Tab-separated table of C-alpha atoms and ligand atoms in Angstrom:
chain	number	residue	atom	x	y	z
I	1	MET	CA	10.725	-20.040	-12.824
I	2	SER	CA	8.644	-18.169	-10.140
I	3	LEU	CA	9.699	-13.988	-9.796
I	4	LEU	CA	9.486	-14.741	-5.844
I	5	ASN	CA	10.435	-18.381	-5.465
I	6	GLY	CA	11.976	-18.484	-1.453
I	7	LYS	CA	11.236	-14.823	-0.685
I	8	THR	CA	8.895	-14.224	2.146
I	9	ALA	CA	6.993	-11.200	2.036
I	10	ILE	CA	4.528	-8.982	4.389
I	11	VAL	CA	1.400	-6.951	3.029
I	12	THR	CA	-0.258	-5.089	4.712
I	13	GLY	CA	-4.033	-3.685	3.772
I	14	ALA	CA	-4.160	-7.662	2.431
I	15	GLY	CA	-7.928	-8.102	3.407
I	16	SER	CA	-9.041	-5.993	0.347
I	17	GLY	CA	-8.645	-3.843	-2.823
I	18	MET	CA	-4.701	-3.778	-4.291
I	19	GLY	CA	-2.987	-4.959	-0.922
I	20	LYS	CA	-5.492	-8.677	-1.353
I	21	ALA	CA	-4.030	-8.625	-5.239
I	22	ILE	CA	-1.007	-7.828	-4.077
I	23	ALA	CA	-0.446	-10.524	-1.653
I	24	GLN	CA	-2.022	-13.130	-3.998
I	25	ALA	CA	-0.329	-12.965	-6.969
I	26	PHE	CA	3.315	-12.710	-4.858
I	27	ALA	CA	1.690	-15.967	-3.358
I	28	ASN	CA	1.412	-17.267	-6.800
I	29	GLU	CA	4.950	-16.355	-7.610
I	30	GLY	CA	5.898	-18.565	-5.136
I	31	ALA	CA	6.670	-16.135	-1.855
I	32	ASN	CA	5.585	-17.059	1.835
I	33	VAL	CA	3.073	-14.134	2.369
I	34	THR	CA	1.632	-12.242	5.245
I	35	PHE	CA	-1.499	-11.156	4.941
I	36	ALA	CA	-1.465	-8.654	7.326
I	37	ASP	CA	-5.273	-6.215	7.617
I	38	LEU	CA	-6.956	-4.564	10.269
I	39	ASN	CA	-9.798	-6.289	9.428
I	40	TYR	CA	-9.182	-9.884	10.772
I	41	GLU	CA	-11.533	-11.787	8.646
I	42	SER	CA	-10.974	-10.630	5.273
I	43	ALA	CA	-7.277	-11.174	5.477
I	44	LYS	CA	-8.393	-14.736	7.024
I	45	THR	CA	-10.426	-15.163	3.877
I	46	ALA	CA	-7.969	-13.411	1.153
I	47	ALA	CA	-5.116	-15.840	2.492
I	48	SER	CA	-7.002	-19.278	1.998
I	49	SER	CA	-8.470	-18.014	-0.954
I	50	ALA	CA	-5.253	-18.376	-2.002
I	51	GLY	CA	-5.037	-22.316	-1.422
I	52	LEU	CA	-1.162	-22.611	-0.284
I	53	ASN	CA	0.487	-23.686	2.595
I	54	ARG	CA	2.672	-20.601	2.430
I	55	VAL	CA	0.535	-18.054	3.721
I	56	GLN	CA	-0.969	-16.638	7.122
I	57	ALA	CA	-3.308	-13.944	7.923
I	58	ILE	CA	-2.164	-11.848	10.782
I	59	LYS	CA	-4.596	-9.024	12.113
I	60	ALA	CA	-2.266	-5.481	12.591
I	61	ASP	CA	-3.596	-2.254	13.051
I	62	VAL	CA	-0.515	-0.621	11.013
I	63	THR	CA	-0.424	2.689	13.122
I	64	ASN	CA	0.224	0.742	16.575
I	65	ASP	CA	4.038	0.063	17.600
I	66	THR	CA	3.441	-3.479	19.410
I	67	ASP	CA	1.056	-5.118	16.172
I	68	VAL	CA	3.611	-3.873	13.750
I	69	ALA	CA	6.701	-5.289	15.925
I	70	ASN	CA	4.547	-8.755	16.304
I	71	LEU	CA	3.673	-8.892	12.458
I	72	VAL	CA	7.505	-8.986	12.033
I	73	ASN	CA	8.291	-11.307	14.872
I	74	GLN	CA	5.345	-13.815	13.730
I	75	THR	CA	6.309	-13.476	10.186
I	76	LEU	CA	10.102	-14.630	10.656
I	77	GLU	CA	8.985	-17.188	13.443
I	78	ALA	CA	6.679	-18.377	10.593
I	79	TYR	CA	9.556	-18.338	7.505
I	80	HIS	CA	12.767	-17.423	9.029
I	81	GLY	CA	13.032	-14.157	7.041
I	82	LEU	CA	11.898	-11.037	5.512
I	83	ASP	CA	12.871	-10.459	1.920
I	84	ILE	CA	9.731	-7.526	0.687
I	85	VAL	CA	7.061	-5.199	2.336
I	86	ILE	CA	4.621	-3.882	0.958
I	87	ASN	CA	2.768	-0.657	2.902
I	88	CYS	CA	-0.724	-0.735	1.584
I	89	ALA	CA	-3.198	-0.167	3.994
I	90	GLY	CA	-4.959	2.702	3.932
I	91	VAL	CA	-7.773	4.756	4.119
I	92	PRO	CA	-9.112	7.729	2.210
I	93	GLN	CA	-10.465	11.133	3.024
I	94	SER	CA	-13.847	12.476	1.188
I	95	PHE	CA	-14.489	16.137	0.532
I	96	THR	CA	-13.493	18.223	3.622
I	97	ALA	CA	-13.245	21.716	3.818
I	98	ILE	CA	-10.173	22.800	6.135
I	99	GLU	CA	-11.796	24.572	8.778
I	100	GLU	CA	-14.290	21.540	9.152
I	101	LEU	CA	-11.630	18.497	9.274
I	102	THR	CA	-11.016	17.375	12.620
I	103	LEU	CA	-7.779	16.444	14.966
I	104	GLU	CA	-8.655	12.554	14.843
I	105	GLN	CA	-9.370	12.873	10.642
I	106	TRP	CA	-6.350	14.141	10.277
I	107	ASP	CA	-4.514	12.013	12.655
I	108	LEU	CA	-6.298	8.661	11.522
I	109	ILE	CA	-5.106	9.636	7.807
I	110	MET	CA	-1.695	10.744	8.383
I	111	ASN	CA	-1.664	7.426	10.767
I	112	VAL	CA	-2.714	4.568	8.341
I	113	ASN	CA	-1.473	6.453	5.052
I	114	THR	CA	2.097	7.809	6.710
I	115	LYS	CA	3.151	6.842	9.870
I	116	SER	CA	2.836	3.167	9.219
I	117	ILE	CA	5.504	3.173	6.721
I	118	PHE	CA	7.803	4.837	9.703
I	119	LEU	CA	6.731	1.125	11.791
I	120	THR	CA	6.797	-1.401	9.373
I	121	SER	CA	10.402	-0.119	8.478
I	122	LYS	CA	11.032	0.587	11.821
I	123	TYR	CA	11.311	-2.935	12.465
I	124	ALA	CA	11.911	-5.208	8.785
I	125	VAL	CA	14.939	-2.852	8.482
I	126	PRO	CA	16.979	-4.540	10.850
I	127	ILE	CA	16.131	-8.051	9.445
I	128	MET	CA	17.217	-6.409	5.839
I	129	LYS	CA	20.388	-5.340	6.421
I	130	GLN	CA	21.150	-8.265	8.829
I	131	GLN	CA	20.005	-10.280	5.248
I	132	LYS	CA	21.904	-7.554	3.235
I	133	SER	CA	18.824	-7.422	0.642
I	134	GLY	CA	15.059	-6.522	1.234
I	135	SER	CA	12.728	-4.475	-1.052
I	136	ILE	CA	9.916	-1.769	0.052
I	137	VAL	CA	7.194	-0.953	-1.684
I	138	ASN	CA	4.767	2.064	-0.565
I	139	ILE	CA	1.717	2.364	-2.071
I	140	ALA	CA	1.019	5.847	-2.117
I	141	SER	CA	-1.425	7.544	-4.598
I	142	ILE	CA	-1.298	10.038	-7.843
I	143	ALA	CA	-2.608	12.688	-4.822
I	144	GLY	CA	0.474	12.723	-3.735
I	145	ILE	CA	1.741	14.903	-6.222
I	146	ARG	CA	-1.447	16.153	-8.282
I	147	ALA	CA	-3.844	17.754	-5.502
I	148	ARG	CA	-7.512	17.733	-5.735
I	149	PRO	CA	-9.562	20.137	-3.200
I	150	GLY	CA	-11.078	18.924	-0.223
I	151	LEU	CA	-8.760	16.287	-0.078
I	152	ASN	CA	-6.075	18.462	1.946
I	153	ALA	CA	-4.671	15.330	4.304
I	154	TYR	CA	-4.972	12.489	1.928
I	155	CYS	CA	-3.032	14.389	-0.631
I	156	ALA	CA	-0.459	15.720	2.418
I	157	SER	CA	0.015	11.764	3.902
I	158	LYS	CA	0.364	10.540	0.031
I	159	GLY	CA	3.064	13.428	-0.455
I	160	ALA	CA	4.649	11.971	2.816
I	161	ALA	CA	4.807	8.734	1.550
I	162	ILE	CA	6.405	9.833	-1.680
I	163	MET	CA	9.258	11.825	0.386
I	164	LEU	CA	9.665	9.071	2.620
I	165	THR	CA	10.271	6.433	-0.055
I	166	LYS	CA	13.048	8.658	-1.728
I	167	ALA	CA	14.624	9.354	1.723
I	168	LEU	CA	14.737	5.767	2.526
I	169	ALA	CA	15.910	4.809	-1.130
I	170	LEU	CA	18.906	6.959	0.228
I	171	GLU	CA	19.480	5.584	3.165
I	172	LEU	CA	19.684	1.960	2.741
I	173	ALA	CA	21.464	1.698	-0.932
I	174	PRO	CA	23.904	1.111	1.226
I	175	PHE	CA	22.871	-2.083	2.722
I	176	ASN	CA	21.037	-3.251	-0.889
I	177	ILE	CA	17.649	-2.452	0.755
I	178	ARG	CA	15.691	-0.677	-2.237
I	179	VAL	CA	12.494	1.338	-1.590
I	180	ASN	CA	10.241	2.121	-4.637
I	181	ALA	CA	6.350	3.449	-4.636
I	182	ILE	CA	3.129	3.004	-6.282
I	183	ASN	CA	1.444	5.777	-7.224
I	184	PRO	CA	-2.022	4.418	-8.419
I	185	GLY	CA	-5.130	6.202	-10.227
I	186	PRO	CA	-8.765	5.797	-9.295
I	187	ALA	CA	-9.028	2.201	-9.039
I	188	ASP	CA	-11.776	-0.187	-8.858
I	189	THR	CA	-11.886	-1.081	-5.104
I	190	PRO	CA	-14.197	-0.756	-2.378
I	191	MET	CA	-12.224	2.836	-1.120
I	192	ILE	CA	-13.114	4.389	-4.244
I	193	GLY	CA	-17.035	5.273	-3.319
I	194	LYS	CA	-15.632	6.716	0.234
I	195	PHE	CA	-13.797	9.513	-1.556
I	196	LEU	CA	-17.237	10.896	-2.833
I	197	VAL	CA	-20.030	13.041	-0.919
I	198	GLY	CA	-23.757	13.302	-1.602
I	199	ASN	CA	-26.607	11.187	-2.224
I	200	GLU	CA	-26.172	7.901	-4.745
I	201	GLN	CA	-26.790	9.592	-8.027
I	202	GLN	CA	-24.715	12.354	-6.673
I	203	LYS	CA	-21.728	9.793	-6.315
I	204	GLU	CA	-22.525	8.062	-9.391
I	205	GLU	CA	-22.311	11.061	-11.306
I	206	GLY	CA	-18.957	11.915	-9.332
I	207	MET	CA	-17.787	8.644	-9.780
I	208	LYS	CA	-17.728	9.079	-13.894
I	209	LYS	CA	-16.940	12.321	-14.265
I	210	ILE	CA	-13.976	13.062	-11.356
I	211	PHE	CA	-12.432	9.798	-11.274
I	212	GLN	CA	-12.802	7.368	-14.766
I	213	ASP	CA	-12.953	10.454	-17.299
I	214	SER	CA	-9.903	11.786	-15.870
I	215	VAL	CA	-7.919	8.739	-16.488
I	216	PRO	CA	-6.467	9.561	-20.160
I	217	LEU	CA	-6.767	5.576	-20.870
I	218	GLY	CA	-10.354	5.898	-20.078
I	219	ARG	CA	-10.910	3.166	-17.452
I	220	LEU	CA	-10.396	2.809	-13.840
I	221	ILE	CA	-7.313	0.960	-12.813
I	222	GLN	CA	-7.748	-2.497	-11.651
I	223	PRO	CA	-6.074	-4.145	-8.059
I	224	ASP	CA	-4.178	-6.594	-10.687
I	225	ASP	CA	-2.613	-3.740	-12.491
I	226	ILE	CA	-1.079	-2.607	-9.432
I	227	ALA	CA	-0.136	-6.230	-8.417
I	228	GLN	CA	1.714	-6.324	-11.482
I	229	GLY	CA	3.969	-2.834	-10.998
I	230	ALA	CA	4.062	-4.469	-7.417
I	231	LEU	CA	5.807	-7.480	-8.334
I	232	TYR	CA	7.710	-6.345	-10.725
I	233	LEU	CA	9.729	-3.532	-7.821
I	234	ALA	CA	9.737	-6.054	-5.612
I	235	SER	CA	11.220	-9.070	-7.576
I	236	ASP	CA	14.400	-9.130	-8.636
I	237	LEU	CA	13.732	-7.682	-12.343
I	238	ALA	CA	14.005	-4.419	-10.371
I	239	LYS	CA	17.572	-5.142	-8.785
I	240	MET	CA	18.475	-1.892	-9.940
I	241	VAL	CA	15.921	0.462	-9.628
I	242	THR	CA	15.640	2.215	-6.151
I	243	GLY	CA	13.604	6.171	-5.014
I	244	GLU	CA	11.154	5.409	-8.214
I	245	ILE	CA	7.932	6.500	-7.853
I	246	LEU	CA	6.214	4.477	-11.005
I	247	ASN	CA	2.515	6.047	-11.524
I	248	ILE	CA	0.408	3.549	-12.716
I	249	ASP	CA	-2.790	5.363	-13.319
I	250	GLY	CA	-4.032	5.612	-17.128
I	251	GLY	CA	-1.940	9.069	-17.551
I	252	ARG	CA	-3.926	10.302	-14.705
I	253	GLY	CA	-1.056	12.111	-13.425
I	254	ILE	CA	0.282	13.931	-16.481
K	301	NAD	N1	-8.835	2.717	-4.500
K	301	NAD	C1	-8.480	4.379	-5.124
K	301	NAD	O1	-8.748	4.736	-5.826
K	301	NAD	C2	-6.565	4.131	-4.897
K	301	NAD	C3	-6.096	5.490	-5.265
K	301	NAD	C4	-4.768	5.560	-5.014
K	301	NAD	C5	-4.365	5.594	-3.945
K	301	NAD	N2	-5.080	4.558	-3.659
K	301	NAD	C6	-3.865	3.770	-1.779
K	301	NAD	O2	-4.065	2.587	-2.038
K	301	NAD	C7	-3.957	1.431	-1.075
K	301	NAD	C8	-4.863	0.451	-1.201
K	301	NAD	O3	-6.188	0.889	-0.811
K	301	NAD	P1	-7.428	0.052	-1.733
K	301	NAD	O4	-8.103	0.959	-2.496
K	301	NAD	O5	-7.090	-1.301	-1.979
K	301	NAD	O6	-8.589	0.197	-0.315
K	301	NAD	P2	-8.919	-0.914	0.436
K	301	NAD	O7	-10.687	-0.182	1.368
K	301	NAD	O8	-9.784	-1.821	-0.600
K	301	NAD	O9	-7.821	-1.549	1.542
K	301	NAD	C9	-7.614	-1.177	2.152
K	301	NAD	C10	-7.347	-2.056	3.485
K	301	NAD	O10	-6.759	-1.810	4.214
K	301	NAD	C11	-6.649	-2.000	5.508
K	301	NAD	N3	-6.416	-0.584	6.676
K	301	NAD	C12	-7.177	0.385	6.721
K	301	NAD	N4	-6.686	0.973	7.666
K	301	NAD	C13	-5.681	-0.004	8.774
K	301	NAD	C14	-4.686	-0.354	9.671
K	301	NAD	N5	-4.898	0.631	11.024
K	301	NAD	N6	-4.007	-1.172	9.918
K	301	NAD	C15	-4.157	-2.123	8.971
K	301	NAD	N7	-5.047	-2.323	7.752
K	301	NAD	C16	-6.036	-1.634	7.836
K	301	NAD	C17	-8.394	-2.150	5.701
K	301	NAD	O11	-9.151	-3.303	6.306
K	301	NAD	C18	-9.044	-2.582	4.681
K	301	NAD	O12	-8.661	-3.855	4.245
K	301	NAD	C19	-4.412	2.830	0.127
K	301	NAD	O13	-2.949	2.910	0.383
K	301	NAD	C20	-4.943	3.505	-0.700
K	301	NAD	O14	-5.047	5.044	-0.177
K	301	NAD	C21	-6.407	4.056	-3.571
């Protein structure tokens, strides 16, 4: 039997990288899936490559209250329930000295990486409370527990995502709603190059030195590695797991 038969999931950031891999894996495991992304074209392409009629693509800015409310409502209308929310949309930060960081940069990083979890919870939790079940998985980062110089706002946003996960896990446990997070290590997605500064050669060296060589298992994390963890946490395989922060990082966080 498929792990998510009959379940309905929203995956944010589903147009690229990990979100796309998670949404496609969930669809393959039997779920109805809303692929949500700020970039509608990429969400649509990702959803149609799943080749199933149980999926839809929705344009949503996860920092925007109205967009998130619409995202939840349109998912309810299409599939008559909401069991799983995966908060995967995120933005990176390249090395920026704290005195150089603009207020706009700080706000964008905090809004996309952290406020989004508040907003999706605000609209999804009432439905899950009514159903007396639900599973929320937040894609945080190993940078949320292991700081790196110059990634000030990014580390803060992911640290906050981790603590919000734990606070919500306790708050929502009486309603049988589980809340967990995954901390990916450096991952082979379009985002990874955006953490680096310098010319092409410097970026290439940085990719090897800062990312690949920093992973004890010796390779970058693949989007599928994250999809497998999200599948476990979202499904009934993890029915007694809540407030857990799962590092999928090849040992980077040790
Ligand atoms: N790639 C890494 O090395 C790495 C490591 C640790 C954690 N992460 C985290 O994993 C998650 C997925 O990252 P990825 O590597 O797959 O990145 P990615 O850039 O491939 O995908 C991110 C997606 O989020 C979408 N997005 C950005 N802002 C949005 C908004 N306001 N509303 C809706 N969608 C928005 C983008 O359009 C994009 O499709 C992010 O939260 C990221 O911070 C990434």
